[in-house]
């Protein structure tokens, strides 16, 4: 293969580096109204009166909208394929506000200064309620976050709104009690994982206008243009055919933009006024009024025989979905689905719990999408079990982890198609120098320790998400690739062209790619669920194969030879037997000339009955200061199985970026509230993300497998890489000083107090 497997530079890399791409705000036109949102100062309250007269009278104000001026149809912001599993529990504007930052009113004015001044003129009276701010007491709390009677679900998800339960989930296989009784060693632990902000550089922003046909055009920084169209159609009560959504270059998302956060507000202004409108979230708004990773609490039991065979895994807990239930059922399900199948020698498993409503920022999608939380609680317990058994944690895993062609209780007989996880572990063990460093090396007041963890994820959503692709041979002999996926800076457009170019035996500069315009692009679920390389990639590969067949058939009619005798080689179709050739350019030109010809193109759709998991083995080396509890990450090694590596350079930077975000979750990042529900970490001054000096030495290696259902044997890589840092770092700290931190993030205070408690117990 000429392109697949090669570290091709991103097709837009130079343009991005030189500031040439156009982002959402760059596409606005003169006369665009500026939209600003009045937000609730209370965590939970009912609007009893709202006076907008003074704001409306301010010169330059075009419109002011309250809950009395917008459709009263509930919908979900979650961007997932229909039927959407999340509850329809939102209104554009609601008389009840459910967290500090919830939308109260929409103002549109000729400029930002006027819009902000108008916000100050709106007078609102509230009936304030007691907020629910702790997920552990949310169920059956006297305050019901969603008392409305028109909340809707597309199918049963275990919603019990009067109990503040957004969704429920249970998977139980085998006799837990009987199997635990047969275990020689049983360990138990409770864990907490914090809410984490996506912290992408480009905040939320959307621009809307009416085209010449009166259709609503929405240009937005989104990961999910097709889902946004569906959300807007429901929320605004207009046909989806009257809406066009365009995704330009976007400045990062990490899952935050898998929810339709900002689009509806300028859209309703444009419908009301007929004028173009834009909304650009400030950084504070992005922190307080969008979404974050779901905070969780779990209790885990794990039992094993004396020889280290894990027989039982039992995980029960809660997830904090915040004020609205977008992504609540799916994130909670993934916590178990993408972790428990790893250990397949089990005789009994249980994964059970609820996603609960609270009066906090809504939970949403963030890289890892639940598997990150699940990996932390399960892998931390595996490390604890290894210590209780007196077995090296690497040895324990090698005994118990699922292998290629094996199944697991969770898989219900389906076999794992590909895995090099055991090789990943062996490679990582060598790279980190495990045998020489485990468990610790004393260096006076500093102690170094090593720890490890493994993880899995998925590649697309099995039996649900499908993507389509179209490839056209243009009249000049060049190709146009049409897809609906969203390149968020990952280089997915480059990877898709690498696949198409290899199939069509062409150079990559013979292709252009057009992505994410709901009027032009074929359907794609969007960039989430680690789906682009696997799902969209296979659609592109299939379309390219079909177009290749059509080109050769056309060449066969010109050369008067059987099509299966021809080869496509770059710009020529060749008959090896006779040496005759015909150029692709001439075929392309002829295809659009005359009444009996038509442009050659191919269209393909792909959805998979499986979601093949990528794997990572992660290894951390830390240094702990025994006098202060400060933890310094010295080295992190990740060895990745993502199937065939389509583009090693892009896969490497994806892995490095995910590791840094995982380190942030482990050591630095936390969405924090005060006692009234005000979000305290609402800027990069108060929300700490790791810088280059905080992450130590990050090293990445790949151990390829071959996934038979994936394009060229590929699986996903985007999400799985965030999952191992937290449990590996926590394990390294434990191996260094004997303190196991069970609530993230790890802080010097937690480590120091743990060491002090050890001294008192000793």
PDB file of N, CA and C in Angstrom, residues 61 89 292 527 612 716:
ATOM      1  N   UNK A  61     -31.631  47.185  20.162  1.00  0.00           N
ATOM      2  CA  UNK A  61     -32.098  45.847  20.539  1.00  0.00           C
ATOM      3  C   UNK A  61     -33.156  45.400  19.535  1.00  0.00           C
ATOM      4  N   UNK A  89     -35.964  16.354  28.027  1.00  0.00           N
ATOM      5  CA  UNK A  89     -36.275  17.070  29.268  1.00  0.00           C
ATOM      6  C   UNK A  89     -35.931  18.555  29.204  1.00  0.00           C
ATOM      7  N   UNK A 292     -20.074  18.705  30.950  1.00  0.00           N
ATOM      8  CA  UNK A 292     -18.791  18.192  31.426  1.00  0.00           C
ATOM      9  C   UNK A 292     -18.864  16.675  31.502  1.00  0.00           C
ATOM     10  N   UNK A 527     -18.652  12.957  14.596  1.00  0.00           N
ATOM     11  CA  UNK A 527     -17.393  12.491  15.181  1.00  0.00           C
ATOM     12  C   UNK A 527     -17.580  12.239  16.667  1.00  0.00           C
ATOM     13  N   UNK A 612     -15.510  -3.308  17.400  1.00  0.00           N
ATOM     14  CA  UNK A 612     -14.256  -3.942  17.817  1.00  0.00           C
ATOM     15  C   UNK A 612     -13.438  -3.036  18.741  1.00  0.00           C
ATOM     16  N   UNK A 716     -10.376   1.901  16.124  1.00  0.00           N
ATOM     17  CA  UNK A 716     -10.324   3.303  16.543  1.00  0.00           C
ATOM     18  C   UNK A 716      -9.118   3.558  17.444  1.00  0.00           C
TER      19      UNK A 716
END
